[in-house]
Amino acid sequence: MSEQMTFRGQVTLDGPSGTGKSSVARGVAAHLGAAYLDTGAMYRAATVAVLDAGVDPADADAVARTVAAARIEVGTDAATELVQVDGVDVAARIRGVEVTRAVSAVSAVPAVRRQLVDQQRALVASAGPVVVEGRDIGTVVLPDATLKVYLTASPEARAQRRAGQLGITAPDEVAVLAADLRRRDEFDSSREDSPLRPAADAVVVDSTDLDQQGVVDRVVELATSTVAAGERA
Ligand SMILES: Nc1ncnc2c1ncn2[C@@H]1O[C@H](COP(=O)(O)OP(=O)(O)O)[C@@H](O)[C@H]1O
Ligand SMILES: Nc1ccn([C@@H]2O[C@H](COP(=O)(O)OP(=O)(O)O)[C@@H](O)[C@H]2O)c(=O)n1
């Protein structure tokens, strides 16, 4: 497929925190003229609903009831960020420390996952060509995707990137951030329902020594060569 040809497939990007999933997925979507879905934003929005209801994130039944009653909306346009809970814009709040600390507990609740996975599949079905990022997209949400990428990077690089994003420079604060990332990744990888892991047919891309554009270029190259191979078959 030449780059000018229209990309009609689905690209999944999974991996641990700070590997560059969101920024790379946006770049790839823009390059391919595809829609973009940030599934982490949906779990984060569900977490806002739980915290606002005063529910303990560890109380799975109450979490499931609260999220079932909430209207969670996210956009699929790579150029703009739309995240709402019951019509209220929560795009900034979902990135806060409070939500980040609670999100893994909320996303481990099977009923929450069923609800949001159904919603993700419906959004993808109406989006056309799409780049979707998260933790279980290649394994559970879109097992037949055109291209599955599993992004990795060293723990040090991931902590440094997140620190840069949050404007944190003090070494002790970076160390706290690194410990938080490690804890969340362990939780996400060891949960029973849809743990974080590469799909058997995912291409693993280590971004430790690549800059953001380098990773975007690599994923676009993989997407175009996968489509070309499919057309030859
Ligand atoms: N390959 C890279 N090298 C350096 N910084 C990167 C790279 N990819 C992404 N970043 C930066 O790292 C930070 C975290 O990236 P993000 O896309 O939010 O990761 P994730 O969605 O996996 O948590 C952002 O500030 C982003 O610009
Ligand atoms: N498909 C997904 C996406 C996110 N999540 C959960 O949502 C949390 C936040 O996801 P995110 O993609 O916003 O996290 P970062 O990689 O940006 O730190 C993750 O730590 C997971 O607990 C999930 O369980 N499944």
XYZ file of N, CA and C and ligand atoms in Angstrom:
751
model
N 0.852 -1.213 0.000
C 0.000 0.000 0.000
C 0.878 1.250 0.000
N 0.625 2.196 -0.882
C 1.390 3.438 -0.814
C 0.797 4.291 0.305
N 1.601 5.254 0.814
C 1.105 6.057 1.941
C -0.098 6.893 1.543
N -0.226 7.152 0.198
C -1.347 7.972 -0.257
C -2.663 7.191 -0.202
N -2.551 5.839 -0.251
C -3.783 5.058 -0.244
C -4.487 5.174 1.104
N -5.810 5.015 1.077
C -6.573 5.171 2.310
C -6.393 3.952 3.209
N -6.078 4.211 4.473
C -5.973 3.123 5.445
C -7.369 2.818 5.961
N -7.766 1.549 5.887
C -9.135 1.217 6.301
C -9.180 0.308 7.520
N -8.034 0.024 8.103
C -7.998 -1.000 9.151
C -8.081 -0.463 10.569
N -7.674 -1.326 11.480
C -7.646 -0.989 12.909
C -6.233 -1.242 13.440
N -5.694 -0.264 14.171
C -4.390 -0.440 14.813
C -4.620 -0.424 16.317
N -4.085 -1.418 17.023
C -4.191 -1.410 18.484
C -2.812 -1.115 19.073
N -2.807 -0.316 20.127
C -1.561 0.035 20.829
C -1.787 -0.245 22.308
N -1.121 -1.273 22.820
C -1.226 -1.586 24.246
C 0.151 -1.463 24.887
N 0.163 -1.388 26.208
C 1.444 -1.356 26.911
C 1.308 -0.651 28.243
N 2.377 -0.718 29.042
C 2.331 -0.077 30.360
C 2.347 1.448 30.279
N 2.193 2.058 31.417
C 2.103 3.510 31.532
C 3.407 4.208 31.131
N 3.267 5.298 30.399
C 4.437 6.119 30.066
C 5.248 5.588 28.902
N 4.738 4.601 28.182
C 5.481 4.090 27.025
C 5.259 4.965 25.797
N 4.244 5.859 25.863
C 3.975 6.768 24.750
C 2.728 6.406 23.960
N 1.879 5.542 24.543
C 0.697 5.081 23.798
C -0.168 6.228 23.282
N -0.548 7.161 24.182
C -1.485 8.221 23.784
C -0.874 9.120 22.716
N 0.358 9.581 22.962
C 0.948 10.527 22.010
C 1.229 9.841 20.677
N 1.706 8.595 20.727
C 1.995 7.881 19.482
C 0.693 7.563 18.739
N -0.330 7.125 19.484
C -1.607 6.777 18.835
C -2.197 7.994 18.119
N -2.111 9.160 18.748
C -2.610 10.384 18.095
C -1.835 10.671 16.803
N -0.508 10.539 16.889
C 0.337 10.805 15.723
C 0.057 9.825 14.591
N -0.113 8.557 14.942
C -0.379 7.537 13.920
C -1.749 7.781 13.297
N -2.741 8.107 14.130
C -4.105 8.359 13.620
C -4.082 9.544 12.658
N -3.366 10.607 13.034
C -3.298 11.792 12.167
C -2.645 11.411 10.839
N -1.575 10.630 10.916
C -0.856 10.252 9.693
C -1.715 9.375 8.775
N -2.451 8.452 9.370
C -3.247 7.506 8.561
C -4.633 8.055 8.230
N -4.976 9.237 8.752
C -6.318 9.782 8.543
C -7.359 8.926 9.239
N -6.998 8.371 10.402
C -7.890 7.469 11.137
C -8.433 8.157 12.386
N -9.502 7.579 12.947
C -10.018 8.054 14.232
C -9.089 7.541 15.338
N -9.311 8.029 16.563
C -8.436 7.680 17.697
C -9.295 7.449 18.927
N -9.065 6.343 19.611
C -9.822 6.094 20.846
C -8.866 5.804 21.995
N -8.973 6.622 23.058
C -8.164 6.473 24.269
C -9.029 5.748 25.301
N -8.855 4.423 25.412
C -9.721 3.670 26.334
C -9.351 3.929 27.791
N -8.094 4.316 28.037
C -7.707 4.668 29.405
C -8.525 5.850 29.912
N -8.837 6.791 28.994
C -9.643 7.955 29.389
C -11.030 7.497 29.865
N -11.539 6.395 29.292
C -12.861 5.904 29.703
C -12.799 5.313 31.122
N -11.739 4.541 31.420
C -11.600 3.997 32.786
C -11.348 5.130 33.778
N -10.626 6.150 33.328
C -10.388 7.298 34.208
C -11.692 8.065 34.458
N -12.521 8.219 33.419
C -13.806 8.910 33.592
C -14.712 8.110 34.540
N -14.703 6.782 34.399
C -15.494 5.935 35.310
C -15.024 6.145 36.749
N -13.717 6.346 36.901
C -13.149 6.560 38.239
C -13.607 7.893 38.826
N -13.752 8.904 37.984
C -14.293 10.195 38.447
C -15.708 9.978 39.002
N -16.505 9.191 38.283
C -17.883 8.941 38.742
C -17.870 8.252 40.112
N -16.960 7.302 40.288
C -16.862 6.554 41.553
C -16.445 7.491 42.692
N -15.428 8.303 42.443
C -14.936 9.210 43.497
C -15.996 10.252 43.845
N -16.676 10.786 42.832
C -17.696 11.810 43.081
C -18.896 11.247 43.841
N -19.134 9.942 43.694
C -20.253 9.321 44.414
C -19.856 8.961 45.846
N -18.583 9.184 46.186
C -18.119 8.861 47.534
C -17.977 7.363 47.751
N -17.845 6.614 46.655
C -17.749 5.151 46.744
C -16.288 4.742 46.900
N -16.060 3.714 47.733
C -14.716 3.186 47.918
C -14.325 2.398 46.655
N -13.221 2.775 45.962
C -12.830 2.070 44.734
C -12.594 0.568 44.954
N -12.386 0.164 46.212
C -12.164 -1.266 46.495
C -13.473 -2.031 46.655
N -14.611 -1.320 46.716
C -15.922 -1.970 46.880
C -16.486 -2.275 45.479
N -16.170 -3.490 44.983
C -16.470 -3.827 43.585
C -17.953 -3.694 43.238
N -18.838 -4.125 44.134
C -20.276 -4.063 43.820
C -20.739 -2.620 43.675
N -20.323 -1.793 44.642
C -20.734 -0.387 44.595
C -20.116 0.321 43.386
N -18.885 -0.034 43.053
C -18.224 0.544 41.871
C -19.022 0.175 40.625
N -19.385 -1.107 40.505
C -20.121 -1.573 39.323
C -21.457 -0.823 39.201
N -22.170 -0.680 40.316
C -23.477 0.023 40.288
C -23.293 1.486 39.877
N -22.280 2.121 40.438
C -22.067 3.550 40.169
C -21.706 3.784 38.697
N -20.823 2.942 38.175
C -20.392 3.136 36.782
C -21.544 2.813 35.823
N -22.364 1.815 36.185
C -23.504 1.463 35.321
C -24.476 2.641 35.203
N -24.550 3.442 36.252
C -25.496 4.568 36.251
C -24.906 5.833 35.631
N -23.610 5.815 35.331
C -22.953 7.031 34.818
C -22.951 7.038 33.289
N -23.065 8.239 32.716
C -22.972 8.364 31.247
C -21.556 8.824 30.910
N -20.785 7.886 30.351
C -19.384 8.188 30.051
C -19.238 8.401 28.548
N -18.700 9.566 28.182
C -18.563 9.881 26.751
C -17.134 10.296 26.440
N -16.578 9.701 25.378
C -15.260 10.140 24.902
C -15.341 10.363 23.404
N -14.485 11.267 22.913
C -14.468 11.553 21.480
C -13.529 10.591 20.756
N -13.616 10.576 19.418
C -12.732 9.716 18.633
C -11.961 10.520 17.577
N -11.780 11.813 17.867
C -11.040 12.680 16.964
C -9.650 12.926 17.571
N -8.587 12.562 16.805
C -7.223 12.678 17.335
C -6.840 14.116 17.660
N -7.498 15.086 17.024
C -7.086 16.482 17.190
C -7.721 17.168 18.398
N -8.790 16.595 18.954
C -9.448 17.244 20.095
C -9.692 16.216 21.191
N -9.739 16.682 22.432
C -9.973 15.751 23.538
C -11.343 16.006 24.135
N -12.221 15.013 24.058
C -13.544 15.140 24.660
C -13.738 13.987 25.639
N -13.867 14.318 26.926
C -14.142 13.300 27.943
C -15.176 13.881 28.892
N -16.334 13.243 28.980
C -17.413 13.758 29.830
C -18.018 12.656 30.693
N -18.440 13.064 31.888
C -19.238 12.176 32.743
C -20.547 12.891 33.016
N -21.650 12.269 32.631
C -22.979 12.877 32.787
C -23.006 14.316 32.254
N -22.384 14.490 31.099
C -22.416 15.794 30.430
C -21.425 16.814 30.945
N -20.633 16.451 31.959
C -19.663 17.405 32.515
C -18.259 17.075 31.986
N -17.539 18.114 31.528
C -16.191 17.950 30.997
C -15.222 17.552 32.120
N -14.597 16.378 31.986
C -13.645 15.931 33.008
C -12.257 15.682 32.404
N -12.022 16.242 31.203
C -10.774 15.971 30.474
C -9.538 16.316 31.309
N -9.594 17.398 32.075
C -8.430 17.768 32.881
C -8.374 16.915 34.153
N -9.530 16.737 34.788
C -9.565 16.009 36.069
C -9.076 14.578 35.976
N -9.334 13.915 34.832
C -8.961 12.495 34.749
C -7.454 12.273 34.837
N -6.662 13.343 34.631
C -5.195 13.193 34.684
C -4.651 13.474 36.085
N -5.513 13.835 37.027
C -5.061 14.194 38.376
C -4.620 12.982 39.197
N -3.870 13.276 40.276
C -3.300 12.217 41.129
C -4.390 11.330 41.729
N -5.484 11.957 42.165
C -6.551 11.208 42.847
C -7.111 10.115 41.931
N -7.381 10.484 40.686
C -7.928 9.520 39.711
C -6.871 8.473 39.362
N -5.637 8.923 39.151
C -4.569 7.989 38.775
C -4.367 6.926 39.851
N -4.494 7.316 41.134
C -4.304 6.344 42.217
C -5.431 5.314 42.273
N -6.651 5.717 41.889
C -7.818 4.836 42.069
C -8.184 4.047 40.821
N -7.641 4.443 39.663
C -8.161 3.892 38.393
C -7.925 2.390 38.234
N -6.819 1.865 38.738
C -6.563 0.429 38.534
C -7.583 -0.419 39.288
N -7.997 0.025 40.475
C -8.999 -0.740 41.239
C -10.334 -0.730 40.505
N -10.717 0.429 39.983
C -12.002 0.535 39.266
C -11.963 -0.325 37.993
N -10.833 -0.284 37.275
C -10.770 -0.998 35.991
C -10.607 -2.499 36.164
N -10.359 -2.962 37.383
C -10.257 -4.417 37.620
C -11.626 -5.048 37.850
N -12.681 -4.235 37.962
C -14.026 -4.773 38.241
C -14.635 -5.310 36.930
N -14.912 -6.627 36.854
C -15.377 -7.219 35.587
C -16.607 -6.526 34.986
N -17.578 -6.129 35.810
C -18.787 -5.492 35.254
C -18.438 -4.146 34.606
N -17.489 -3.440 35.174
C -17.049 -2.162 34.586
C -16.392 -2.436 33.238
N -15.562 -3.463 33.197
C -14.884 -3.782 31.933
C -15.903 -4.171 30.862
N -16.877 -5.009 31.230
C -17.882 -5.428 30.226
C -18.583 -4.203 29.643
N -18.989 -3.306 30.540
C -19.706 -2.098 30.104
C -18.850 -1.256 29.153
N -17.591 -1.011 29.558
C -16.761 -0.120 28.743
C -16.260 -0.808 27.463
N -16.026 -2.111 27.529
C -15.610 -2.819 26.301
C -16.755 -2.791 25.285
N -17.998 -2.986 25.730
C -19.152 -2.891 24.804
C -19.182 -1.513 24.149
N -18.979 -0.489 24.979
C -19.003 0.893 24.478
C -17.848 1.124 23.491
N -16.671 0.579 23.825
C -15.500 0.753 22.936
C -15.761 0.102 21.577
N -16.346 -1.105 21.593
C -16.609 -1.794 20.310
C -17.641 -1.016 19.489
N -18.629 -0.431 20.158
C -19.648 0.351 19.439
C -19.001 1.599 18.823
N -18.120 2.260 19.585
C -17.439 3.459 19.061
C -16.573 3.094 17.863
N -15.858 1.984 17.968
C -14.987 1.549 16.876
C -15.824 1.212 15.645
N -16.960 0.563 15.852
C -17.812 0.155 14.717
C -18.295 1.362 13.928
N -18.505 2.488 14.627
C -19.001 3.657 13.897
C -17.874 4.605 13.481
N -16.637 4.275 13.861
C -15.529 5.212 13.583
C -14.859 4.976 12.240
N -14.971 3.792 11.654
C -14.213 3.481 10.434
C -12.776 3.153 10.795
N -11.789 3.591 9.969
C -10.391 3.314 10.302
C -10.049 3.942 11.652
N -9.329 3.210 12.491
C -9.164 3.721 13.855
C -7.876 3.202 14.499
N -7.315 4.027 15.379
C -6.189 3.625 16.223
C -6.720 3.630 17.653
N -6.618 2.491 18.333
C -7.183 2.362 19.680
C -6.072 1.992 20.645
N -5.984 2.716 21.768
C -4.911 2.410 22.720
C -5.441 2.078 24.099
N -4.712 1.197 24.794
C -5.128 0.816 26.143
C -4.251 -0.285 26.708
N -4.905 -1.290 27.326
C -4.168 -2.394 27.940
C -4.580 -3.753 27.370
N -5.838 -3.841 26.891
C -6.395 -5.139 26.461
C -7.007 -5.033 25.069
N -6.553 -4.082 24.276
C -7.225 -3.850 22.988
C -6.900 -4.990 22.015
N -5.629 -5.364 21.942
C -5.253 -6.454 21.046
C -5.695 -7.813 21.566
N -5.764 -7.974 22.875
C -6.100 -9.285 23.446
C -7.602 -9.516 23.552
N -8.386 -8.457 23.865
C -9.808 -8.652 24.185
C -10.749 -7.818 23.310
N -10.459 -6.524 23.211
C -11.444 -5.625 22.574
C -11.513 -5.848 21.068
N -10.339 -5.894 20.401
C -10.307 -6.042 18.938
C -9.340 -7.160 18.540
N -9.699 -8.402 18.835
C -8.753 -9.504 18.569
C -8.447 -9.699 17.086
N -9.275 -9.127 16.185
C -9.029 -9.291 14.751
C -8.451 -8.032 14.107
N -7.848 -7.164 14.902
C -7.314 -5.899 14.363
C -6.278 -6.148 13.268
N -6.138 -5.172 12.370
C -5.182 -5.270 11.256
C -3.751 -5.370 11.780
N -3.431 -4.514 12.736
C -2.074 -4.478 13.305
C -2.180 -4.287 14.818
N -1.440 -5.129 15.552
C -1.385 -4.987 17.009
C 0.034 -4.632 17.424
N 0.175 -3.548 18.154
C 1.500 -3.140 18.640
C 1.476 -3.161 20.159
N 2.535 -3.700 20.739
C 2.704 -3.651 22.198
C 3.932 -2.789 22.461
N 3.690 -1.629 23.062
C 4.777 -0.662 23.297
C 5.423 -0.914 24.651
N 6.742 -0.928 24.674
C 7.452 -1.039 25.951
C 8.485 0.089 26.031
N 9.036 0.296 27.201
C 10.177 1.197 27.409
C 10.707 0.874 28.800
N 11.956 1.189 29.055
C 12.519 0.867 30.368
C 11.763 1.647 31.452
N 11.708 1.106 32.680
C 11.020 1.812 33.774
C 11.585 3.219 33.984
N 12.902 3.372 33.809
C 13.528 4.693 34.012
C 13.024 5.681 32.960
N 13.008 5.244 31.693
C 12.545 6.139 30.618
C 11.087 6.513 30.852
N 10.281 5.555 31.275
C 8.843 5.830 31.468
C 8.633 6.837 32.603
N 9.384 6.666 33.691
C 9.240 7.605 34.817
C 9.703 8.998 34.406
N 10.800 9.066 33.657
C 11.314 10.371 33.208
C 10.305 11.064 32.295
N 9.691 10.289 31.397
C 8.706 10.886 30.481
C 7.506 11.427 31.255
N 7.004 10.626 32.194
C 5.839 11.074 32.968
C 6.214 12.303 33.786
N 7.421 12.317 34.360
C 7.877 13.471 35.145
C 7.922 14.706 34.249
N 8.468 14.537 33.050
C 8.548 15.663 32.106
C 7.169 16.198 31.785
N 6.228 15.282 31.588
C 4.855 15.657 31.232
C 4.200 16.455 32.368
N 4.536 16.079 33.620
C 3.912 16.730 34.791
C 4.758 17.886 35.318
N 5.915 18.150 34.705
C 6.786 19.237 35.157
C 7.456 18.940 36.486
N 7.718 17.667 36.769
C 8.366 17.280 38.027
C 9.856 17.075 37.782
N 10.703 17.724 38.605
C 12.148 17.597 38.399
C 12.883 17.073 39.641
N 12.333 17.312 40.852
C 13.038 16.906 42.073
C 13.215 15.388 42.085
N 14.461 14.899 42.309
C 14.718 13.446 42.230
C 13.818 12.628 43.162
N 13.528 13.139 44.382
C 12.688 12.326 45.279
C 11.253 12.243 44.752
N 10.790 13.307 44.082
C 9.429 13.261 43.510
C 9.376 12.338 42.300
N 10.477 12.319 41.533
C 10.537 11.403 40.374
C 10.532 9.960 40.889
N 11.202 9.724 42.025
C 11.243 8.367 42.593
C 9.851 7.925 43.041
N 9.074 8.847 43.620
C 7.699 8.516 44.044
C 6.862 8.173 42.809
N 7.037 8.968 41.767
C 6.316 8.750 40.507
C 6.652 7.369 39.926
N 7.945 7.032 39.947
C 8.386 5.736 39.406
C 7.750 4.593 40.206
N 7.678 4.758 41.535
C 7.078 3.709 42.377
C 5.584 3.585 42.085
N 4.910 4.715 41.865
C 3.473 4.697 41.532
C 3.231 3.982 40.200
N 4.091 4.279 39.218
C 3.957 3.626 37.902
C 4.118 2.117 38.035
N 5.143 1.733 38.819
C 5.444 0.303 39.000
C 4.260 -0.405 39.646
N 3.701 0.224 40.687
C 2.576 -0.376 41.421
C 1.373 -0.552 40.486
N 1.076 0.481 39.697
C -0.091 0.409 38.798
C 0.124 -0.661 37.724
N 1.339 -0.719 37.164
C 1.609 -1.728 36.126
C 1.502 -3.137 36.694
N 1.973 -3.331 37.933
C 1.878 -4.662 38.554
C 0.421 -5.040 38.760
N -0.351 -4.067 39.240
C -1.786 -4.297 39.463
C -2.465 -4.637 38.134
N -2.218 -3.832 37.096
C -2.863 -4.044 35.787
C -2.441 -5.384 35.171
N -1.200 -5.816 35.431
C -0.697 -7.053 34.821
C -1.169 -8.295 35.562
N -1.521 -8.133 36.842
C -1.848 -9.328 37.634
C -3.342 -9.488 37.884
N -4.175 -8.549 37.416
C -5.614 -8.710 37.648
C -6.126 -9.919 36.853
N -7.257 -10.465 37.318
C -7.774 -11.681 36.690
C -8.422 -11.403 35.335
N -9.193 -10.302 35.266
C -9.944 -9.990 34.051
C -9.095 -9.114 33.118
N -8.785 -9.624 31.928
C -8.084 -8.851 30.899
C -6.790 -8.188 31.386
N -5.856 -8.985 31.920
C -4.606 -8.370 32.394
C -3.801 -7.752 31.249
N -2.948 -6.805 31.627
C -2.038 -6.199 30.647
C -1.022 -7.236 30.189
N -1.042 -7.563 28.915
C -0.034 -8.466 28.336
C -0.099 -8.338 26.817
N 1.010 -8.660 26.119
C 0.959 -8.552 24.659
C 0.101 -9.665 24.067
N -0.657 -9.366 23.009
C -1.369 -10.412 22.277
C -0.326 -11.305 21.616
N -0.688 -12.567 21.374
C 0.272 -13.512 20.788
C 0.787 -13.004 19.442
N -0.068 -12.275 18.702
C 0.334 -11.799 17.374
C 0.683 -10.308 17.368
N 1.041 -9.754 18.533
C 1.421 -8.331 18.590
C 2.890 -8.159 18.199
N 3.205 -7.017 17.594
C 4.602 -6.647 17.333
C 5.053 -5.810 18.524
N 6.120 -6.244 19.190
C 6.608 -5.491 20.350
C 7.566 -4.408 19.859
N 7.283 -3.152 20.229
C 8.152 -2.035 19.852
C 8.711 -1.426 21.133
N 10.024 -1.490 21.293
C 10.681 -0.905 22.466
C 11.039 0.539 22.132
N 10.419 1.480 22.847
C 10.598 2.898 22.516
C 11.673 3.574 23.359
N 12.412 2.771 24.168
C 13.385 3.383 25.090
C 14.356 4.325 24.366
N 14.874 3.871 23.228
C 15.885 4.663 22.523
C 15.362 5.334 21.261
N 14.041 5.453 21.168
C 13.446 6.143 20.011
C 12.760 7.409 20.507
N 12.775 8.476 19.695
C 11.959 9.622 20.102
C 10.520 9.384 19.626
N 9.627 10.299 20.036
C 8.202 10.093 19.762
C 7.932 9.917 18.264
N 8.545 10.789 17.441
C 8.320 10.711 15.993
C 8.860 9.400 15.437
N 9.973 8.932 16.022
C 10.553 7.657 15.581
C 9.575 6.507 15.808
N 8.856 6.552 16.926
C 7.885 5.481 17.218
C 6.679 5.601 16.274
N 6.215 6.843 16.053
C 5.089 7.053 15.116
C 5.469 6.488 13.742
N 6.682 6.829 13.265
C 7.122 6.367 11.943
C 7.149 4.838 11.879
N 7.649 4.233 12.960
C 7.748 2.761 13.000
C 6.349 2.121 12.924
N 5.385 2.667 13.673
C 4.041 2.069 13.693
C 3.341 2.288 12.345
N 3.538 3.480 11.751
C 2.935 3.744 10.429
C 3.524 2.768 9.400
N 4.843 2.566 9.493
C 5.511 1.633 8.569
C 4.947 0.209 8.746
N 4.756 -0.192 10.010
C 4.193 -1.523 10.272
C 2.768 -1.620 9.723
N 1.974 -0.553 9.912
C 0.576 -0.570 9.448
C 0.533 -0.679 7.924
N 1.351 0.106 7.239
C 1.300 0.090 5.766
C 1.839 -1.238 5.237
N 2.889 -1.790 5.872
C 3.419 -3.063 5.353
C 2.474 -4.215 5.671
N 1.728 -4.143 6.777
C 0.755 -5.205 7.088
C -0.372 -5.200 6.065
N -0.847 -3.995 5.718
C -1.920 -3.897 4.723
C -1.415 -4.386 3.360
N -0.174 -3.982 3.002
C 0.379 -4.397 1.704
C 0.507 -5.913 1.648
N 0.956 -6.531 2.753
C 1.107 -7.991 2.784
C -0.265 -8.659 2.637
N -1.295 -8.062 3.269
C -2.660 -8.600 3.167
C -3.172 -8.526 1.745
N -2.817 -7.436 1.036
C -3.295 -7.269 -0.350
C -2.616 -8.258 -1.299
N -1.344 -8.611 -0.972
C -0.617 -9.570 -1.830
C -1.098 -10.995 -1.613
N -1.614 -11.246 -0.377
C -1.972 -12.638 -0.016
C -3.169 -13.134 -0.815
N 9.550 7.861 22.428
C 9.423 8.873 23.287
N 10.515 9.482 23.779
C 10.394 10.479 24.680
N 9.224 10.950 25.175
C 8.104 10.362 24.720
C 8.122 9.291 23.773
N 6.848 8.918 23.530
C 6.062 9.706 24.301
N 6.800 10.579 25.011
C 6.332 11.565 25.991
O 6.136 10.838 27.199
C 5.009 11.325 27.915
C 4.040 10.166 28.194
O 3.494 9.733 26.962
P 2.006 9.184 26.835
O 1.704 9.167 25.374
O 1.083 9.933 27.737
O 2.202 7.664 27.376
P 1.124 6.584 27.808
O -0.156 6.908 27.092
O 1.715 5.267 27.361
O 1.024 6.657 29.300
C 4.418 12.436 27.059
O 4.872 13.680 27.560
C 4.982 12.176 25.664
O 5.105 13.349 24.914
N -7.910 -0.762 27.921
C -7.604 -0.311 29.147
C -7.126 1.004 29.329
C -6.836 1.434 30.604
N -7.057 0.607 31.663
C -6.874 1.048 33.048
O -6.896 2.457 33.092
C -5.687 2.949 33.697
C -5.339 4.276 33.059
O -5.007 4.051 31.704
P -4.222 5.146 30.864
O -4.002 4.557 29.507
O -4.914 6.449 30.952
O -2.877 5.242 31.681
P -1.473 5.853 31.282
O -0.793 4.797 30.425
O -1.716 7.098 30.495
O -0.800 6.076 32.559
C -4.679 1.826 33.536
O -3.665 1.855 34.560
C -5.562 0.589 33.660
O -5.823 0.272 35.017
C -7.509 -0.680 31.452
O -7.685 -1.436 32.401
N -7.785 -1.115 30.198
